[in-house]
mmCIF file of N, CA and C in Angstrom:
data_model
loop_
_atom_site.group_PDB
_atom_site.id
_atom_site.type_symbol
_atom_site.label_atom_id
_atom_site.label_comp_id
_atom_site.label_asym_id
_atom_site.label_seq_id
_atom_site.Cartn_x
_atom_site.Cartn_y
_atom_site.Cartn_z
ATOM 1 N N TYR A 1 0.985 -1.517 -0.020
ATOM 2 C CA TYR A 1 0.036 0.253 0.033
ATOM 3 C C TYR A 1 0.591 1.246 -0.014
ATOM 4 N N ARG A 2 0.370 2.414 -0.562
ATOM 5 C CA ARG A 2 1.078 3.698 -0.759
ATOM 6 C C ARG A 2 -0.303 4.871 0.382
ATOM 7 N N ILE A 3 0.541 5.142 1.061
ATOM 8 C CA ILE A 3 -0.438 6.450 1.494
ATOM 9 C C ILE A 3 -0.296 7.647 0.905
ATOM 10 N N GLY A 4 -1.470 9.235 1.115
ATOM 11 C CA GLY A 4 -1.259 10.420 0.981
ATOM 12 C C GLY A 4 -2.042 11.104 1.096
ATOM 13 N N VAL A 5 -1.726 12.221 1.035
ATOM 14 C CA VAL A 5 -2.287 13.457 1.618
ATOM 15 C C VAL A 5 -2.327 14.577 0.128
ATOM 16 N N ARG A 6 -3.857 15.039 0.859
ATOM 17 C CA ARG A 6 -4.256 16.228 -0.085
ATOM 18 C C ARG A 6 -2.832 16.957 -0.319
ATOM 19 N N PRO A 7 -2.441 17.884 -1.603
ATOM 20 C CA PRO A 7 -1.800 19.311 -0.560
ATOM 21 C C PRO A 7 -1.780 20.351 0.107
ATOM 22 N N HIS A 8 -3.488 20.633 0.176
ATOM 23 C CA HIS A 8 -3.791 21.419 0.649
ATOM 24 C C HIS A 8 -4.313 20.788 2.482
ATOM 25 N N ARG A 9 -3.919 19.472 2.904
ATOM 26 C CA ARG A 9 -4.238 19.122 4.275
ATOM 27 C C ARG A 9 -3.183 19.117 4.739
ATOM 28 N N LEU A 10 -1.799 19.676 4.111
ATOM 29 C CA LEU A 10 -0.364 19.801 4.820
ATOM 30 C C LEU A 10 -0.482 21.194 4.881
ATOM 31 N N GLU A 11 0.018 21.648 6.592
ATOM 32 C CA GLU A 11 -0.013 22.097 7.555
ATOM 33 C C GLU A 11 2.155 22.636 7.650
ATOM 34 N N LEU A 12 2.037 24.319 7.344
ATOM 35 C CA LEU A 12 3.767 24.148 8.312
ATOM 36 C C LEU A 12 3.711 23.970 9.712
ATOM 37 N N GLY A 13 4.536 23.229 10.876
ATOM 38 C CA GLY A 13 4.652 23.307 11.640
ATOM 39 C C GLY A 13 3.840 22.531 12.521
ATOM 40 N N GLN A 14 4.174 22.587 13.157
ATOM 41 C CA GLN A 14 3.604 21.277 14.154
ATOM 42 C C GLN A 14 2.277 21.841 15.129
ATOM 43 N N THR A 15 1.566 22.049 13.669
ATOM 44 C CA THR A 15 -0.529 22.361 14.100
ATOM 45 C C THR A 15 -0.762 20.897 14.119
ATOM 46 N N LYS A 16 -0.475 20.029 13.628
ATOM 47 C CA LYS A 16 -1.514 18.550 13.880
ATOM 48 C C LYS A 16 -0.986 17.152 14.083
ATOM 49 N N ALA A 17 -1.429 16.823 14.677
ATOM 50 C CA ALA A 17 -0.937 14.917 15.626
ATOM 51 C C ALA A 17 -0.192 14.502 15.011
ATOM 52 N N ALA A 18 -0.265 14.189 13.647
ATOM 53 C CA ALA A 18 0.920 13.589 12.785
ATOM 54 C C ALA A 18 1.591 14.462 11.722
ATOM 55 N N GLY A 19 3.159 14.029 11.750
ATOM 56 C CA GLY A 19 4.139 14.649 10.913
ATOM 57 C C GLY A 19 5.169 14.382 10.514
ATOM 58 N N PHE A 20 5.720 15.443 9.685
ATOM 59 C CA PHE A 20 7.256 14.876 9.756
ATOM 60 C C PHE A 20 8.167 16.449 9.199
ATOM 61 N N ASP A 21 9.533 15.761 9.112
ATOM 62 C CA ASP A 21 10.374 17.014 8.512
ATOM 63 C C ASP A 21 10.639 16.685 7.076
ATOM 64 N N ALA A 22 10.519 17.233 5.843
ATOM 65 C CA ALA A 22 10.987 17.741 4.897
ATOM 66 C C ALA A 22 12.230 18.628 4.685
ATOM 67 N N LYS A 23 12.917 18.732 3.378
ATOM 68 C CA LYS A 23 13.583 19.529 3.080
ATOM 69 C C LYS A 23 13.235 20.179 1.611
ATOM 70 N N VAL A 24 12.995 21.546 1.922
ATOM 71 C CA VAL A 24 12.305 22.401 0.655
ATOM 72 C C VAL A 24 13.348 22.184 -0.527
ATOM 73 N N THR A 25 12.789 22.246 -1.631
ATOM 74 C CA THR A 25 13.362 22.112 -2.727
ATOM 75 C C THR A 25 12.612 23.300 -4.010
ATOM 76 N N LEU A 26 11.486 23.740 -3.812
ATOM 77 C CA LEU A 26 10.985 25.142 -4.725
ATOM 78 C C LEU A 26 10.171 25.164 -3.615
ATOM 79 N N THR A 27 9.464 26.867 -3.769
ATOM 80 C CA THR A 27 8.541 27.277 -3.248
ATOM 81 C C THR A 27 7.566 28.281 -4.376
ATOM 82 N N GLU A 28 6.392 28.139 -4.585
ATOM 83 C CA GLU A 28 5.957 29.055 -5.287
ATOM 84 C C GLU A 28 4.756 30.198 -5.099
ATOM 85 N N VAL A 29 5.210 31.160 -4.563
ATOM 86 C CA VAL A 29 4.048 31.808 -3.923
ATOM 87 C C VAL A 29 3.380 32.062 -5.211
ATOM 88 N N THR A 30 1.778 32.340 -4.999
ATOM 89 C CA THR A 30 1.072 32.295 -5.913
ATOM 90 C C THR A 30 -0.157 32.786 -6.017
ATOM 91 N N GLY A 31 -0.411 33.900 -5.140
ATOM 92 C CA GLY A 31 -0.845 35.251 -4.835
ATOM 93 C C GLY A 31 -1.285 34.770 -3.420
ATOM 94 N N SER A 32 -2.256 34.145 -2.732
ATOM 95 C CA SER A 32 -2.719 33.948 -1.416
ATOM 96 C C SER A 32 -2.089 32.837 -1.037
ATOM 97 N N GLU A 33 -2.161 32.197 -2.312
ATOM 98 C CA GLU A 33 -1.223 30.774 -1.246
ATOM 99 C C GLU A 33 0.160 30.680 -1.733
ATOM 100 N N THR A 34 0.697 29.221 -0.771
ATOM 101 C CA THR A 34 1.642 28.918 -1.572
ATOM 102 C C THR A 34 2.241 27.131 -1.271
ATOM 103 N N PHE A 35 2.692 27.152 -2.820
ATOM 104 C CA PHE A 35 3.022 25.278 -3.296
ATOM 105 C C PHE A 35 4.239 25.540 -2.632
ATOM 106 N N ILE A 36 4.980 25.198 -1.366
ATOM 107 C CA ILE A 36 5.826 24.007 -0.841
ATOM 108 C C ILE A 36 6.238 23.222 -1.795
ATOM 109 N N HIS A 37 7.754 22.821 -2.342
ATOM 110 C CA HIS A 37 7.572 21.693 -2.744
ATOM 111 C C HIS A 37 8.546 21.088 -2.417
ATOM 112 N N ALA A 38 9.237 19.811 -1.449
ATOM 113 C CA ALA A 38 10.039 19.295 -0.677
ATOM 114 C C ALA A 38 9.806 17.832 -0.857
ATOM 115 N N ALA A 39 11.104 17.355 -0.095
ATOM 116 C CA ALA A 39 11.411 15.848 -0.212
ATOM 117 C C ALA A 39 11.503 15.436 1.513
ATOM 118 N N HIS A 40 11.087 14.265 1.414
ATOM 119 C CA HIS A 40 11.024 13.246 2.498
ATOM 120 C C HIS A 40 11.762 12.164 2.262
ATOM 121 N N ALA A 41 12.299 11.819 2.276
ATOM 122 C CA ALA A 41 12.463 9.890 2.416
ATOM 123 C C ALA A 41 12.330 8.830 0.996
ATOM 124 N N GLY A 42 13.092 10.281 0.100
ATOM 125 C CA GLY A 42 13.615 9.472 -1.505
ATOM 126 C C GLY A 42 11.762 9.997 -2.049
ATOM 127 N N THR A 43 10.538 11.480 -1.206
ATOM 128 C CA THR A 43 9.323 11.272 -2.385
ATOM 129 C C THR A 43 9.552 12.358 -1.720
ATOM 130 N N ASP A 44 9.127 13.261 -3.176
ATOM 131 C CA ASP A 44 8.498 13.948 -3.422
ATOM 132 C C ASP A 44 6.634 14.634 -2.976
ATOM 133 N N ILE A 45 7.284 15.681 -2.056
ATOM 134 C CA ILE A 45 6.219 16.131 -1.204
ATOM 135 C C ILE A 45 6.018 17.508 -1.930
ATOM 136 N N ILE A 46 3.928 17.660 -1.958
ATOM 137 C CA ILE A 46 3.738 19.298 -2.271
ATOM 138 C C ILE A 46 2.719 19.609 -1.684
ATOM 139 N N ALA A 47 2.934 20.609 -0.761
ATOM 140 C CA ALA A 47 2.361 21.484 0.224
ATOM 141 C C ALA A 47 1.225 22.423 -0.341
ATOM 142 N N LEU A 48 0.094 23.086 -0.165
ATOM 143 C CA LEU A 48 -0.599 24.112 -0.246
ATOM 144 C C LEU A 48 -0.765 24.965 1.299
ATOM 145 N N VAL A 49 0.062 25.733 1.357
ATOM 146 C CA VAL A 49 -0.457 26.434 2.506
ATOM 147 C C VAL A 49 -1.421 27.570 2.235
ATOM 148 N N HIS A 50 -1.932 28.637 2.649
ATOM 149 C CA HIS A 50 -2.311 29.870 2.823
ATOM 150 C C HIS A 50 -1.146 30.976 3.026
ATOM 151 N N GLY A 51 -1.809 31.570 2.507
ATOM 152 C CA GLY A 51 -1.117 32.990 2.917
ATOM 153 C C GLY A 51 0.756 32.897 2.501
ATOM 154 N N VAL A 52 0.951 34.228 1.828
ATOM 155 C CA VAL A 52 2.302 33.654 1.550
ATOM 156 C C VAL A 52 3.269 33.717 2.288
ATOM 157 N N ARG A 53 4.601 32.449 2.477
ATOM 158 C CA ARG A 53 5.230 32.125 3.135
ATOM 159 C C ARG A 53 6.503 31.681 2.500
ATOM 160 N N ARG A 54 7.814 32.496 3.297
ATOM 161 C CA ARG A 54 8.933 32.909 2.148
ATOM 162 C C ARG A 54 10.008 31.310 3.012
ATOM 163 N N VAL A 55 9.696 30.435 2.500
ATOM 164 C CA VAL A 55 10.633 29.656 2.894
ATOM 165 C C VAL A 55 11.696 29.101 1.746
ATOM 166 N N ASP A 56 12.660 29.241 1.642
ATOM 167 C CA ASP A 56 13.974 29.104 0.531
ATOM 168 C C ASP A 56 14.244 27.497 0.264
ATOM 169 N N ALA A 57 14.452 27.196 -0.736
ATOM 170 C CA ALA A 57 15.370 25.607 -1.433
ATOM 171 C C ALA A 57 16.712 25.464 -0.370
ATOM 172 N N GLY A 58 16.599 23.923 0.166
ATOM 173 C CA GLY A 58 17.056 23.611 1.653
ATOM 174 C C GLY A 58 16.511 23.522 3.046
ATOM 175 N N ASP A 59 16.005 24.541 3.000
ATOM 176 C CA ASP A 59 14.860 24.574 4.268
ATOM 177 C C ASP A 59 14.379 23.619 4.818
ATOM 178 N N THR A 60 14.725 22.929 6.114
ATOM 179 C CA THR A 60 14.150 22.036 6.411
ATOM 180 C C THR A 60 12.381 22.211 7.446
ATOM 181 N N VAL A 61 11.337 21.694 6.493
ATOM 182 C CA VAL A 61 10.234 22.155 7.247
ATOM 183 C C VAL A 61 9.701 21.684 8.149
ATOM 184 N N HIS A 62 9.066 21.363 8.927
ATOM 185 C CA HIS A 62 8.006 20.365 9.345
ATOM 186 C C HIS A 62 6.400 20.406 9.132
ATOM 187 N N LEU A 63 6.427 20.118 8.508
ATOM 188 C CA LEU A 63 4.128 19.422 7.592
ATOM 189 C C LEU A 63 3.952 18.177 8.471
ATOM 190 N N SER A 64 2.576 18.931 8.950
ATOM 191 C CA SER A 64 1.319 18.072 9.768
ATOM 192 C C SER A 64 0.573 18.387 9.136
ATOM 193 N N PHE A 65 -0.161 17.068 9.717
ATOM 194 C CA PHE A 65 -1.418 16.555 9.220
ATOM 195 C C PHE A 65 -2.541 15.696 10.502
ATOM 196 N N ASP A 66 -3.762 15.900 9.338
ATOM 197 C CA ASP A 66 -4.722 15.368 10.840
ATOM 198 C C ASP A 66 -4.556 13.721 10.213
ATOM 199 N N PRO A 67 -4.294 12.832 11.026
ATOM 200 C CA PRO A 67 -4.090 11.028 10.164
ATOM 201 C C PRO A 67 -5.866 10.827 9.867
ATOM 202 N N ALA A 68 -6.796 10.912 10.223
ATOM 203 C CA ALA A 68 -7.932 11.461 9.536
ATOM 204 C C ALA A 68 -8.076 11.508 7.781
ATOM 205 N N GLU A 69 -6.917 12.302 7.713
ATOM 206 C CA GLU A 69 -6.930 12.344 6.088
ATOM 207 C C GLU A 69 -6.191 11.637 5.400
ATOM 208 N N ILE A 70 -5.637 10.799 6.250
ATOM 209 C CA ILE A 70 -4.680 9.881 5.230
ATOM 210 C C ILE A 70 -5.612 9.217 4.292
ATOM 211 N N LEU A 71 -5.107 9.336 2.885
ATOM 212 C CA LEU A 71 -5.878 8.336 1.790
ATOM 213 C C LEU A 71 -4.820 7.360 1.765
ATOM 214 N N VAL A 72 -5.121 5.678 1.536
ATOM 215 C CA VAL A 72 -4.912 4.658 1.201
ATOM 216 C C VAL A 72 -4.626 4.208 -0.694
ATOM 217 N N PHE A 73 -3.842 4.284 -1.538
ATOM 218 C CA PHE A 73 -4.256 3.477 -2.399
ATOM 219 C C PHE A 73 -3.309 1.818 -2.655
ATOM 220 N N GLY A 74 -3.815 1.201 -3.157
ATOM 221 C CA GLY A 74 -3.363 -0.258 -3.492
ATOM 222 C C GLY A 74 -2.551 -0.074 -4.461
ATOM 223 N N GLU A 75 -1.230 -0.650 -5.289
ATOM 224 C CA GLU A 75 -0.088 -1.144 -5.968
ATOM 225 C C GLU A 75 -0.753 -0.703 -6.968
ATOM 226 N N ASP A 76 -1.425 -0.565 -7.229
ATOM 227 C CA ASP A 76 -2.257 -0.769 -8.829
ATOM 228 C C ASP A 76 -3.020 0.957 -8.775
ATOM 229 N N GLY A 77 -2.693 1.494 -7.935
ATOM 230 C CA GLY A 77 -2.537 3.190 -7.871
ATOM 231 C C GLY A 77 -4.208 3.632 -7.353
ATOM 232 N N ILE A 78 -5.197 2.480 -7.383
ATOM 233 C CA ILE A 78 -7.126 2.569 -7.224
ATOM 234 C C ILE A 78 -6.599 3.135 -5.183
ATOM 235 N N ALA A 79 -7.355 4.243 -5.451
ATOM 236 C CA ALA A 79 -7.893 4.710 -3.339
ATOM 237 C C ALA A 79 -8.480 2.943 -2.972
ATOM 238 N N VAL A 80 -7.940 2.913 -1.759
ATOM 239 C CA VAL A 80 -8.466 1.438 -1.388
ATOM 240 C C VAL A 80 -9.607 2.301 0.309
ATOM 241 N N ALA A 81 -8.904 2.948 0.949
ATOM 242 C CA ALA A 81 -9.378 3.976 1.765
ATOM 243 C C ALA A 81 -9.462 5.339 1.601
ATOM 244 N N ALA A 82 -10.440 6.165 2.073
ATOM 245 C CA ALA A 82 -10.482 7.675 2.504
ATOM 246 C C ALA A 82 -11.428 8.667 3.321
ATOM 247 N N PRO A 83 -10.671 9.033 3.517
ATOM 248 C CA PRO A 83 -11.103 10.593 4.600
ATOM 249 C C PRO A 83 -12.653 9.753 4.546
ATOM 250 N N ALA A 84 -14.033 9.885 5.444
ATOM 251 C CA ALA A 84 -15.046 9.705 6.018
ATOM 252 C C ALA A 84 -15.656 10.679 4.867
ATOM 253 N N ALA A 85 -15.967 11.694 5.197
ATOM 254 C CA ALA A 85 -16.384 12.991 4.141
ATOM 255 C C ALA A 85 -15.912 13.148 2.846
ATOM 256 N N MET A 86 -14.897 12.167 2.079
ATOM 257 C CA MET A 86 -14.353 12.067 0.950
ATOM 258 C C MET A 86 -15.497 10.278 0.544
ATOM 259 N N ALA A 87 -15.665 9.703 1.632
ATOM 260 C CA ALA A 87 -16.154 8.176 0.963
ATOM 261 C C ALA A 87 -18.109 9.294 1.256
ATOM 262 N N ALA A 88 -18.761 9.541 1.829
ATOM 263 C CA ALA A 88 -20.157 9.546 1.582
ATOM 264 C C ALA A 88 -20.396 10.537 0.308
#
């Protein structure tokens, strides 16, 4: 299985119950939101956070999320589990 979290469900800092450190590779400010491209354990991560965030490539950031927002995918890439709000 593979797990995922939607980019807009990731937050900067230790604001949620689960999280991980990631190394920033690129930051894109798009008006009122910022895309933070990062890497963690050989996996590329994209976080979409509200507001203009100034983080530089090479910085280490903590990305956090609510474990209830985890998506689970099978080897074929098909979702096998999703948050209850998405299943309704």
